[in-house]
Structures are given as C-alpha cells and as structure tokens.
Short mmCIF file of C-alpha atoms in Angstrom, two decimals:
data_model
loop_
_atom_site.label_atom_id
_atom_site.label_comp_id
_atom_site.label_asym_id
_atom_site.label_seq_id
_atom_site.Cartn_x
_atom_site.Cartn_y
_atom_site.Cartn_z
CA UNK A 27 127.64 -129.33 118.69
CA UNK A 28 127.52 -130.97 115.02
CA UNK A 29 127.63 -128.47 111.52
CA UNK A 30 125.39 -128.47 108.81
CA UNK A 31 126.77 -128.15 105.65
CA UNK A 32 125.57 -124.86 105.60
CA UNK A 33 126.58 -123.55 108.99
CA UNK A 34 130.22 -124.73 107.68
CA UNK A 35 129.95 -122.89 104.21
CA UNK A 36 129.00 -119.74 107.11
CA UNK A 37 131.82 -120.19 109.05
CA UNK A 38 134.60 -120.52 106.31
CA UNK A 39 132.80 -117.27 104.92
CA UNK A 40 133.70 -115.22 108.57
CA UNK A 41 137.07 -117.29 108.97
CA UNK A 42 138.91 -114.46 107.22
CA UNK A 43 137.42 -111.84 109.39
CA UNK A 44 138.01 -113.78 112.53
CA UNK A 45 141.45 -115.11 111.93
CA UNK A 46 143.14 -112.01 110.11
CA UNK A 47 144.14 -110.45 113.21
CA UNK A 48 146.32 -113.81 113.50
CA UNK A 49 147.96 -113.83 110.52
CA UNK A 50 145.43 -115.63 108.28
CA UNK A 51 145.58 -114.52 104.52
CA UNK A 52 144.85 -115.33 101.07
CA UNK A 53 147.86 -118.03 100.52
CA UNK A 54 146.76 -120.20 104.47
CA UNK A 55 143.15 -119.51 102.96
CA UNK A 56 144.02 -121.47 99.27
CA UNK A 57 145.88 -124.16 101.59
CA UNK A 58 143.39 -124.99 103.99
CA UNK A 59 140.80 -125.68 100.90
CA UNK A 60 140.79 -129.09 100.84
CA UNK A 61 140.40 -129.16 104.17
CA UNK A 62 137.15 -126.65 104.27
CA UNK A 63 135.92 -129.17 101.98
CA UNK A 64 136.28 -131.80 104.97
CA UNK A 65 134.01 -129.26 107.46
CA UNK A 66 137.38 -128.54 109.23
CA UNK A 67 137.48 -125.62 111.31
CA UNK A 68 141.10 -123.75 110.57
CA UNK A 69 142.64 -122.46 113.77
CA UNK A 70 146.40 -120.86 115.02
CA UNK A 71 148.27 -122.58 117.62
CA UNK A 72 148.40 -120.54 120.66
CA UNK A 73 150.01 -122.68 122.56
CA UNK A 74 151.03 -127.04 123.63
CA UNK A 75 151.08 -128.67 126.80
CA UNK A 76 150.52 -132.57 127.55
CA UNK A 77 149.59 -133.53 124.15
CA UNK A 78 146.95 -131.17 123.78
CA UNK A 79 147.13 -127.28 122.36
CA UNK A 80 144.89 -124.51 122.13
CA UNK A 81 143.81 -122.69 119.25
CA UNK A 82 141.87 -119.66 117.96
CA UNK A 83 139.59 -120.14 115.28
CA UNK A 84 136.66 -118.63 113.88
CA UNK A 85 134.34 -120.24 116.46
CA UNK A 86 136.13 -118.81 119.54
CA UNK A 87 139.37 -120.72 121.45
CA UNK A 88 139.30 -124.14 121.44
CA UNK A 89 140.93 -127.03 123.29
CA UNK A 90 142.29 -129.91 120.82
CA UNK A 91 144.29 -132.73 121.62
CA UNK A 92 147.54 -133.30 119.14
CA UNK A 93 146.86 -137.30 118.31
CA UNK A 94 146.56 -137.61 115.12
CA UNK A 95 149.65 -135.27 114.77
CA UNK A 96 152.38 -137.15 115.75
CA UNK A 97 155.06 -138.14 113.44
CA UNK A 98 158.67 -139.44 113.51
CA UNK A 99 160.30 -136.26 112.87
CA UNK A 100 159.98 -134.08 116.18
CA UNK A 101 160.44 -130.74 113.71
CA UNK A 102 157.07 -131.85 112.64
CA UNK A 103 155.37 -131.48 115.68
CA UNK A 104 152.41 -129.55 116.22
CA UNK A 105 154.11 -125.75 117.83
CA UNK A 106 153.13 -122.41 118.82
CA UNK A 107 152.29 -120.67 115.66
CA UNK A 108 151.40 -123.63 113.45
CA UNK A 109 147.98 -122.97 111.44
CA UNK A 110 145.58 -126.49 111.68
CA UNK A 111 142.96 -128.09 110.49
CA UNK A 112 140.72 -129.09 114.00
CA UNK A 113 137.30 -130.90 114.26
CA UNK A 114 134.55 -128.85 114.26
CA UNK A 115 132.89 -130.77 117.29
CA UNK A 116 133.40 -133.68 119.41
CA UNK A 117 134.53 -133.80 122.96
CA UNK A 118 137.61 -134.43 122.58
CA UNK A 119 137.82 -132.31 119.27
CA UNK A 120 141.34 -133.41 117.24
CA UNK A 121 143.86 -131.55 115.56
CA UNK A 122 143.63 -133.60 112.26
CA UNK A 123 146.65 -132.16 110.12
CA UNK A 124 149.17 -128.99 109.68
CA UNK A 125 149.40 -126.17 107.06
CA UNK A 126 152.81 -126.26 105.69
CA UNK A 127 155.36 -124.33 107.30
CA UNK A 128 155.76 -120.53 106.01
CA UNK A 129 159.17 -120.59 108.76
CA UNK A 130 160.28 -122.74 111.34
CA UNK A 131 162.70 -121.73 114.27
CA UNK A 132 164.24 -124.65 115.43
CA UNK A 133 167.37 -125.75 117.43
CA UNK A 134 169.03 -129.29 118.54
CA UNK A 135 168.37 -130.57 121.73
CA UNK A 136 170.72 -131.14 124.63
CA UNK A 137 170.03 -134.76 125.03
CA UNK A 138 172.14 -137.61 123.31
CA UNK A 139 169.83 -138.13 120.61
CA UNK A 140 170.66 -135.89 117.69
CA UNK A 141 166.79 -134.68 117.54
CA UNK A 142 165.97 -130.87 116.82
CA UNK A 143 163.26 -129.62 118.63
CA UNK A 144 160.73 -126.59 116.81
CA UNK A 145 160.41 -123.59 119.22
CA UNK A 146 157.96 -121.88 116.17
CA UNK A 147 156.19 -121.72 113.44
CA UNK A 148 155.29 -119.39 110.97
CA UNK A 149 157.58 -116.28 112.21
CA UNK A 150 158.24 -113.18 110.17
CA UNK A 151 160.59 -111.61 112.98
CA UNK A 152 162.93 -112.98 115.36
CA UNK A 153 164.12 -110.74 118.17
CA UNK A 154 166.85 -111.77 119.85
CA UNK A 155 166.64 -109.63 123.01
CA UNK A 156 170.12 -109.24 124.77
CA UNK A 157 170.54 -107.56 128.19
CA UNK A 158 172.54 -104.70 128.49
CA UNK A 159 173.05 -105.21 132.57
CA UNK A 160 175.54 -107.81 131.98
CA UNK A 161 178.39 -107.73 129.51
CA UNK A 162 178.18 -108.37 125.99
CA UNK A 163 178.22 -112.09 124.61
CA UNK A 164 178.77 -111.65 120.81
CA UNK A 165 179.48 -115.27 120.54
CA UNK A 166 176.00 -116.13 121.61
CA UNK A 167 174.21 -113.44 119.43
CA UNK A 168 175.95 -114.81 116.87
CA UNK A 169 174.63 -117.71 117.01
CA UNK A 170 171.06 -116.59 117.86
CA UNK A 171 171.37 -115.29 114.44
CA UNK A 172 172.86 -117.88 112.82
CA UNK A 173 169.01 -120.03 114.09
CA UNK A 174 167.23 -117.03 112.89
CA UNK A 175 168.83 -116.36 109.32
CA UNK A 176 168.25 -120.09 109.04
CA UNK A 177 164.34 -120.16 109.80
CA UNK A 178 163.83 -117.97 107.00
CA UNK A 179 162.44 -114.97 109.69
CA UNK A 180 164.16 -111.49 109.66
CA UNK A 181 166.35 -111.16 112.32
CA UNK A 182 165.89 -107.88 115.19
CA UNK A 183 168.39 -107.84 118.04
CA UNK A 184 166.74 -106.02 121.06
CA UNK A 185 169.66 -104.57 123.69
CA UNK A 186 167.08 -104.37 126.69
CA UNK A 187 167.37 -102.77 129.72
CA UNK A 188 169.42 -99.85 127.96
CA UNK A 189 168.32 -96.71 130.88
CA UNK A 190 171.58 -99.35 132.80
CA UNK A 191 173.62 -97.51 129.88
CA UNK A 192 172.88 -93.46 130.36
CA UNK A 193 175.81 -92.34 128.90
CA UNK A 194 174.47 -91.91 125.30
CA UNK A 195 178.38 -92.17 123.53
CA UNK A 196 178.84 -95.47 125.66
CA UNK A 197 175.21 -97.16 124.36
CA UNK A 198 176.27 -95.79 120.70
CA UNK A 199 179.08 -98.01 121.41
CA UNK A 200 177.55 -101.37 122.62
CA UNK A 201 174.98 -100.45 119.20
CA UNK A 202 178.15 -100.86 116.75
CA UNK A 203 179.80 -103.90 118.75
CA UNK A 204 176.77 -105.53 117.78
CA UNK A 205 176.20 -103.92 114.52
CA UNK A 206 179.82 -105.79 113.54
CA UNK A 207 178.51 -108.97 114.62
CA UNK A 208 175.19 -108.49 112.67
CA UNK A 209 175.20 -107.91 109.22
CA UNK A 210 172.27 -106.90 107.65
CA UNK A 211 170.40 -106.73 110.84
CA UNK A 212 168.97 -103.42 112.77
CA UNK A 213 170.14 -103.35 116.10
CA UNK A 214 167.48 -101.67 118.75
CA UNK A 215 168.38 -100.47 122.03
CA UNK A 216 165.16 -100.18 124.27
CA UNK A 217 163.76 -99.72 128.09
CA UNK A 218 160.75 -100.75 129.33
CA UNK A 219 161.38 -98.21 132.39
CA UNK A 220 162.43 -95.28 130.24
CA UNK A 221 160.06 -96.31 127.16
CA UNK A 222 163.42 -95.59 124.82
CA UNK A 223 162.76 -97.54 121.40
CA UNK A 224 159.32 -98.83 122.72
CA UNK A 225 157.90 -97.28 119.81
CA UNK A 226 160.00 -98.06 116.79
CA UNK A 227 159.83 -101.64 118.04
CA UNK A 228 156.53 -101.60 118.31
CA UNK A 229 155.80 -100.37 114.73
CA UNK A 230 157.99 -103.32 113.72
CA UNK A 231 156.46 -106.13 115.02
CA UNK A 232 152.94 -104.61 114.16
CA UNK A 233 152.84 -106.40 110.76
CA UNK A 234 152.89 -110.43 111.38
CA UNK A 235 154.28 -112.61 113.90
CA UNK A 236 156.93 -112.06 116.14
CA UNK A 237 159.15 -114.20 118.13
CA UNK A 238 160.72 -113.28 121.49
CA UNK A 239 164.73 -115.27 121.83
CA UNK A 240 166.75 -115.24 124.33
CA UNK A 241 168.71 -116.11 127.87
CA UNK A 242 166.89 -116.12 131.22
CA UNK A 243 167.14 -112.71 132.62
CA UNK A 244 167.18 -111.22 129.10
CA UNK A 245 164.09 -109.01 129.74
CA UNK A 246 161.72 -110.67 127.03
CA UNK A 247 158.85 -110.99 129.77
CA UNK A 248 159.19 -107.67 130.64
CA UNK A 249 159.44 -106.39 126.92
CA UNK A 250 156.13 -108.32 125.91
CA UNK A 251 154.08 -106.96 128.74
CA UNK A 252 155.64 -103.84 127.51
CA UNK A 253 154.11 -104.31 124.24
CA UNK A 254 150.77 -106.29 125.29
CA UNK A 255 149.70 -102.93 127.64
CA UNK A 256 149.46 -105.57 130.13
CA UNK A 257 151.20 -107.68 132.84
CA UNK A 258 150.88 -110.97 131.08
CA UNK A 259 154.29 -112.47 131.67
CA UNK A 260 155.52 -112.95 134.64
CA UNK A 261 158.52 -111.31 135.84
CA UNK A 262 161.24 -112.29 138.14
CA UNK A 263 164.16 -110.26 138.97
CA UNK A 264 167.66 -111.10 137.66
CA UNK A 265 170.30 -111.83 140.08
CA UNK A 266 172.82 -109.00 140.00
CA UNK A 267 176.14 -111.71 140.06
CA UNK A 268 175.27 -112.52 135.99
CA UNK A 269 172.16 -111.01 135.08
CA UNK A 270 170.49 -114.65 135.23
CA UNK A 271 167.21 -115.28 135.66
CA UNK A 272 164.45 -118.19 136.44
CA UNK A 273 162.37 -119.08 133.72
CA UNK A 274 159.34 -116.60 134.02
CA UNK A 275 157.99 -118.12 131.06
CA UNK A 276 157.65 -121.96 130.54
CA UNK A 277 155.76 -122.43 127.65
CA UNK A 278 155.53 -120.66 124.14
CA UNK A 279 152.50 -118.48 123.48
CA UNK A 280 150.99 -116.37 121.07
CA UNK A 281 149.33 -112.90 122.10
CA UNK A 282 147.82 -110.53 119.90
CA UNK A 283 149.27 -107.32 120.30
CA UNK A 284 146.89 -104.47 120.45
CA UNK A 285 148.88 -102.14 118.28
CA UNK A 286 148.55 -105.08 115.10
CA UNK A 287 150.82 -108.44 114.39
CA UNK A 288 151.07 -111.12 116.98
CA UNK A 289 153.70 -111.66 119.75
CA UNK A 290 154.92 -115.40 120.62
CA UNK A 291 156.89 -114.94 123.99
CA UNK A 292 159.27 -118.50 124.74
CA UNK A 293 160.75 -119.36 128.01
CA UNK A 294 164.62 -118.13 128.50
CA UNK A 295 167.33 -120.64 126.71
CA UNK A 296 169.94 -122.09 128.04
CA UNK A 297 171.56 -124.32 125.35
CA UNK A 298 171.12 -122.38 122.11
CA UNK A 299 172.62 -126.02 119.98
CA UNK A 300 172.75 -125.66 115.76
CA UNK A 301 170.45 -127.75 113.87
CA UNK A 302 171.11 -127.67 110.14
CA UNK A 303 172.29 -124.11 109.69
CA UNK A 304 174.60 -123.61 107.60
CA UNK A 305 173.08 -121.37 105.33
CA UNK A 306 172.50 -119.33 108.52
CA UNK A 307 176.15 -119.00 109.21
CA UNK A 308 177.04 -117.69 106.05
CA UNK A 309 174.71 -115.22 106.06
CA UNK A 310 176.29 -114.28 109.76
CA UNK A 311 179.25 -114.05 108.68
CA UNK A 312 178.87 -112.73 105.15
CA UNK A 313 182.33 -110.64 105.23
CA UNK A 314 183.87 -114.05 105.58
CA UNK A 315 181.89 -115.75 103.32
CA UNK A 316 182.56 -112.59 100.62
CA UNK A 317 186.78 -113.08 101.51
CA UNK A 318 186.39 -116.44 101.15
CA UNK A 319 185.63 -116.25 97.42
CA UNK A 320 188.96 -114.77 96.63
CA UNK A 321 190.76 -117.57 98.01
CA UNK A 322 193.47 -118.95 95.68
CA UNK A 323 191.71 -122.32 96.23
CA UNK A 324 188.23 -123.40 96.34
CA UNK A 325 188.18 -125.68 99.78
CA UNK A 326 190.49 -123.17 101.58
CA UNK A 327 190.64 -123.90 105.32
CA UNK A 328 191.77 -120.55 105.89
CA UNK A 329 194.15 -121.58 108.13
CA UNK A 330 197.68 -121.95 106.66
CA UNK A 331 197.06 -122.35 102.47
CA UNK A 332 198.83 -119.83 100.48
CA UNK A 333 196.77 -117.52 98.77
CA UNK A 334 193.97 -117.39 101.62
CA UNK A 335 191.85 -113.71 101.69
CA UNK A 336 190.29 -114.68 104.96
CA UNK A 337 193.86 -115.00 106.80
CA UNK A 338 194.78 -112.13 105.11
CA UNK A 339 192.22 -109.75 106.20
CA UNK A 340 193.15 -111.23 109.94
CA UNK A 341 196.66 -110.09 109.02
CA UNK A 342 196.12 -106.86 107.83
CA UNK A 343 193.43 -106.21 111.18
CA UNK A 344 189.94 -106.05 108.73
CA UNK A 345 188.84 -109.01 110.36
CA UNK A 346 189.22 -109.94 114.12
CA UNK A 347 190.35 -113.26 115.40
CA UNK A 348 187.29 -113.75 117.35
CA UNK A 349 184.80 -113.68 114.47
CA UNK A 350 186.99 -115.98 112.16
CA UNK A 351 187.50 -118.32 115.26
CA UNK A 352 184.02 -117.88 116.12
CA UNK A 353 182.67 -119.01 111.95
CA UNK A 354 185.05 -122.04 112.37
CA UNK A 355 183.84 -122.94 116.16
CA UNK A 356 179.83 -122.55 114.44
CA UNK A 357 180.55 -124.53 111.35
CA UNK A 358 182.12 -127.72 113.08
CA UNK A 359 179.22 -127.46 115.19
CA UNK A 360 176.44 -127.90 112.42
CA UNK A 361 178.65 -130.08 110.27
CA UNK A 362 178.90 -132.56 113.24
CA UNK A 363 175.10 -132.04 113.92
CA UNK A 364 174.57 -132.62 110.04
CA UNK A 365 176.63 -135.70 109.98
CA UNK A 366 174.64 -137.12 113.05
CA UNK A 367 171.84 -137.28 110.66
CA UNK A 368 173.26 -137.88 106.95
CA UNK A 369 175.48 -140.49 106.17
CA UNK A 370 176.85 -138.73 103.36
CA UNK A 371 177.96 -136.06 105.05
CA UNK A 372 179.60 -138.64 107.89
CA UNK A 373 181.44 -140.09 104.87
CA UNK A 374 183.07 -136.74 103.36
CA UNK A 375 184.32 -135.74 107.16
CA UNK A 376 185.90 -139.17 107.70
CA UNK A 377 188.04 -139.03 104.01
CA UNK A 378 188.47 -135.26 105.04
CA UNK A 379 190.11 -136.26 108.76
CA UNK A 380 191.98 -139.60 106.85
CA UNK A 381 192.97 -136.72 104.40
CA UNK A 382 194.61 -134.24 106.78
CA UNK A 383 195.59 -137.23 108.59
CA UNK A 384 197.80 -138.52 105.71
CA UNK A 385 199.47 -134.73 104.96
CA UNK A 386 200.57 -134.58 108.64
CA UNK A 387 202.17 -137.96 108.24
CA UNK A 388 203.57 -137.17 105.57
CA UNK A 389 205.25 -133.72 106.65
CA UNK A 390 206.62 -135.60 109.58
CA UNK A 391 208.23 -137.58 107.66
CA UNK A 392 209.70 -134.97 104.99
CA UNK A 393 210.49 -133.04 108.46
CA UNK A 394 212.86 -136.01 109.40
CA UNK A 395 214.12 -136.91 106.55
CA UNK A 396 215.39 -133.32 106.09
CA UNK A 397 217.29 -133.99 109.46
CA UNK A 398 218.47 -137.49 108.98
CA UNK A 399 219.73 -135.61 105.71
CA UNK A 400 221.55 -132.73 107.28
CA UNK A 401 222.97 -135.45 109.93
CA UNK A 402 224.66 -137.03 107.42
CA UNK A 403 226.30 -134.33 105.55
CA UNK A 404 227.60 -133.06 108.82
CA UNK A 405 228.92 -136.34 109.48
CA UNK A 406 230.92 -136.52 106.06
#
C-alpha cells in the first residue's frame, strides 16, 4: 500500500487522535515535523525482538524491522517506549530514525564490555516493586533508585504482596524502613489479592508512561494484570526458600491501561549494575549529600578528616552505618563504570590512588621514625 500526498496530509491530521492514548503530544508532534514532511508514519515502540519491533501508529500496529537504526552506542538502540519515524509501506516497512529521548532508564551490563544497555524510553514513573514475602533489601532499592533518579522519571516504590503483612503497626513499619531509604519518594504498599492500594496506584500511573522494576518474584506480572483488568502477564509462583521467581516476562512491553497512561512491564532483574549515575546517588542519598556540605574541607572522604559532618552524624546516631557504607559502596561503583568509559576520569582516580598511596607511605614512615626516636632516647 503506497500514500498519496494527500492520504499522508490525512493521516498526520488523525495521528493526534490515534496516538494520544500513547503518550503523543504537542512537543513529539513539533519533533516529528520534519519527518511528516518525509510521508513518515510516527509510531510508539511496543516492543523488540530479533531486530525487528512493533509499533502503534495511526494506521493500526505495525511490524518494522530496526536496520537503519543501529548505531555504535547500544543506549541508542531502538527500546520499548521510543517514539519513530516508520515507512508508510513496503514489505519489509523500516524504522528510519528516533525522536529524541524525553527519559531513558538504563543500566550496565554484566558482560566484560563496559556497555549500558536501555531497558526504556520515554518514562514518567518508575516503580520499583519490592516483595514484602521475603525480607527487606534496602541496599538494592537503593540502588533501583539511584537508576531511576538518574533517568530523569519519578521514582514509586511498590511493597507488593502486603495482605503477607496483616498486622497493620508491623506494615507501617516496613513503610518507614523504606521511607528512610527513599527520600523524596512515596512509598505504596499494595495487594493484588486484597486490592489494598490498587487504587491510589492506579490513579498514579493514569497520566503517562509507567515502568514496572524489579527482582524475579517481585510481583510486577501480577501487579500489571492487576492494573490491565486482564491476565496478560504470565505468572509463576515464587519459591517460598527466597521469594525467587522465573522470569514470567522476557521481553519489555507497552500496554495501554484502561483506566488512562500506559504500562511497560520488563522481565525480573538480576544484576541491577550503575551506568553513569551519579547524579542519581546524590539525590538517594540527599541527607548525605546535605552533611557533606558542612565539611571542613571540600573533597572530604568522610572517613577520618577532621572537621567531617557526615562522620559526625554517624557518631552522634543521625545517620546509620549502612547508608553511609552503602553511598560509598554506590559511588565506587559508577566512578569505576565512568572511568571504563572516560579517560579523564581514569586519570583523576589513578593521581587520587598515587595520592593516598604517597600519605600512607609517608605516615609509615613518620610512624617509625617516632619509634626509632623513642628507641634511642631510651637507650641514652
């Protein structure tokens, strides 16, 4: 099927009533101009397999293949959520380019190679669902929220499963442990047996898109047939040992949610690896960053310097030694992912090791010296 200059002109004309439903608004509709001009269809990514992806656009779901889309950088892959610019017709049609990037949640991989891989595009929330039948990794939230701050989505941490919890003081309780860990970020406990939260959540992720994070057995399969009406996803039990679960999901996909916004459900990680997120961990850890700035010095370590805030809210019990140990273990992490990547950054951690290097030397020394000294007074 081939379009007439006319039939395009018709199309982008119904594009807005077609595609709002997916997100599409005034800004994707000024950046896909140029693109309109070409007789491109635009279209959302609902989901990639095998080089190819499918999309909805004003013309119904289509089948494209990803060619022409392939550059160096894997961020810039095409990914659930990205909006495109497809061939009207052909067999195969093509995806031909990709809107910029509103968000992108990405993470490094667990090969060798110091590549991150995008999990999605274009997110307004990020709900990192946690599962209440096994005990609480505050460690791992933090740094699903760390990746979320970072995309430049609002962060929502789900506690699923929560009918496990009936005592209502003991659930208030699990709420704050993770209210400590999550600044600035509500904290929703919710059952898709009991319905409990189903309906606040549901009014949040009714305006845009959504994203679905979290381990195997978290409960986000369950929780977005919840919220699709319909068994969708499926669902495999968790073992009872750790709360682990199989992959139920093993692609990314966007669903429109009947109740308004659009859902995209990802398969369970294991590995949940930094990739350039430093402005993520700060925002994580804001109470540190805040104690930080009343540091005596400006590149405290807060370890040992005199003068350090951070060591002394430790001290005084305002700050635990699992979330300071926890900033330092998440920092090293991204600064050796950064440095992987950006030979500056490889340059100012080598003079910082030679650095430290060179003081611990150098109070050995003084540390002998002060002995050899005390020998020989003895000795006279």
């Amino acid at each position: 099927m081939s379009f007439s200059s006319l039939e395009a002109s018709s199309l982008q004309a119904s594009t807005s009533h077609a595609l709002i439903p997916y997100g599409w608004d005034e800004g994707w509709e000024a950046a896909f101009a140029p693109y309109a001009a070409q007789g491109l269809l635009p279209g959302r990514v609902l989901r990639v397999d095998r080089g190819q992806c499918d999309l909805v656009t004003p013309i119904g779901t289509l089948r494209a293949d990803t060619e022409f889309v392939v550059p160096r950088d894997p961020l810039k892959v095409v990914c659930t959520g990205d909006w495109a610019a497809v061939d009207p017709d052909g067999d195969p049609r093509y995806v031909r380019n990709l809107l910029p990037r509103r968000t992108a949640f990405a993470r490094s991989t667990s090969s060798k190679r110091s590549e991150g891989q995008i999990l999605a595009a274009n997110v307004d929330h990020a709900i990192i669902t946690v599962s209440l039948a096994v005990e609480l990794d505050l460690g791992r939230i933090e740094r699903f929220l760390a990746l979320a701050w970072e995309s430049g989505a609002q962060p929502l941490v789900v506690l699923s499963k929560a009918d496990l919890v009936p005592d209502p003081v003991g659930l208030s309780y699990l709420v704050e442990d993770v209210e400590t860990v999550a600044p600035g970020v509500q904290v929703l406990p919710v059952s898709s047996t009991t319905g409990e939260g189903l309906d606040e959540l549901g009014a949040l992720v009714a305006g845009g898109t959504s994203v679905l994070l979290g381990a195997s057995g978290a409960g986000k399969s369950t929780l977005a047939n919840t919220l699709l009406g319909e068994d969708v996803m499926g669902v495999q039990a968790a073992r009872d040992v750790d709360g682990k679960g199989r992959h139920t999901t093993t692609t990314r996909n966007l669903l429109l949610l009947p109740g308004g916004g659009v859902l995209i459900d990802t398969p369970g990680l294991r590995g949940v690896g930094l990739w350039d997120a430093e402005t993520g961990v700060g925002q994580v850890f804001s109470e540190i960053e805040s104690l930080a700035e009343e540091c005596r010095f400006h590149d405290c370590a807060h370890e040992a310097e005199p003068g350090c805030a951070v060591t002394a809210a430790v001290d005084d019990g305002s700050l635990s030694v699992r979330r300071l140990e926890s900033y330092r273990k998440l920092l090293r992490e991204n600064q050796r992912i950064v440095a992987k990547t950006d030979a500056r950054v490889r340059s100012e951690i080598l003079k910082d090791w030679k650095r430290k290097g060179a003081e611990g030397r150098a109070a050995m020394e003084a540390k002998r010296g002060g002995a050899g000294g005390r020998a020989r007074h003895s000795g006279r």
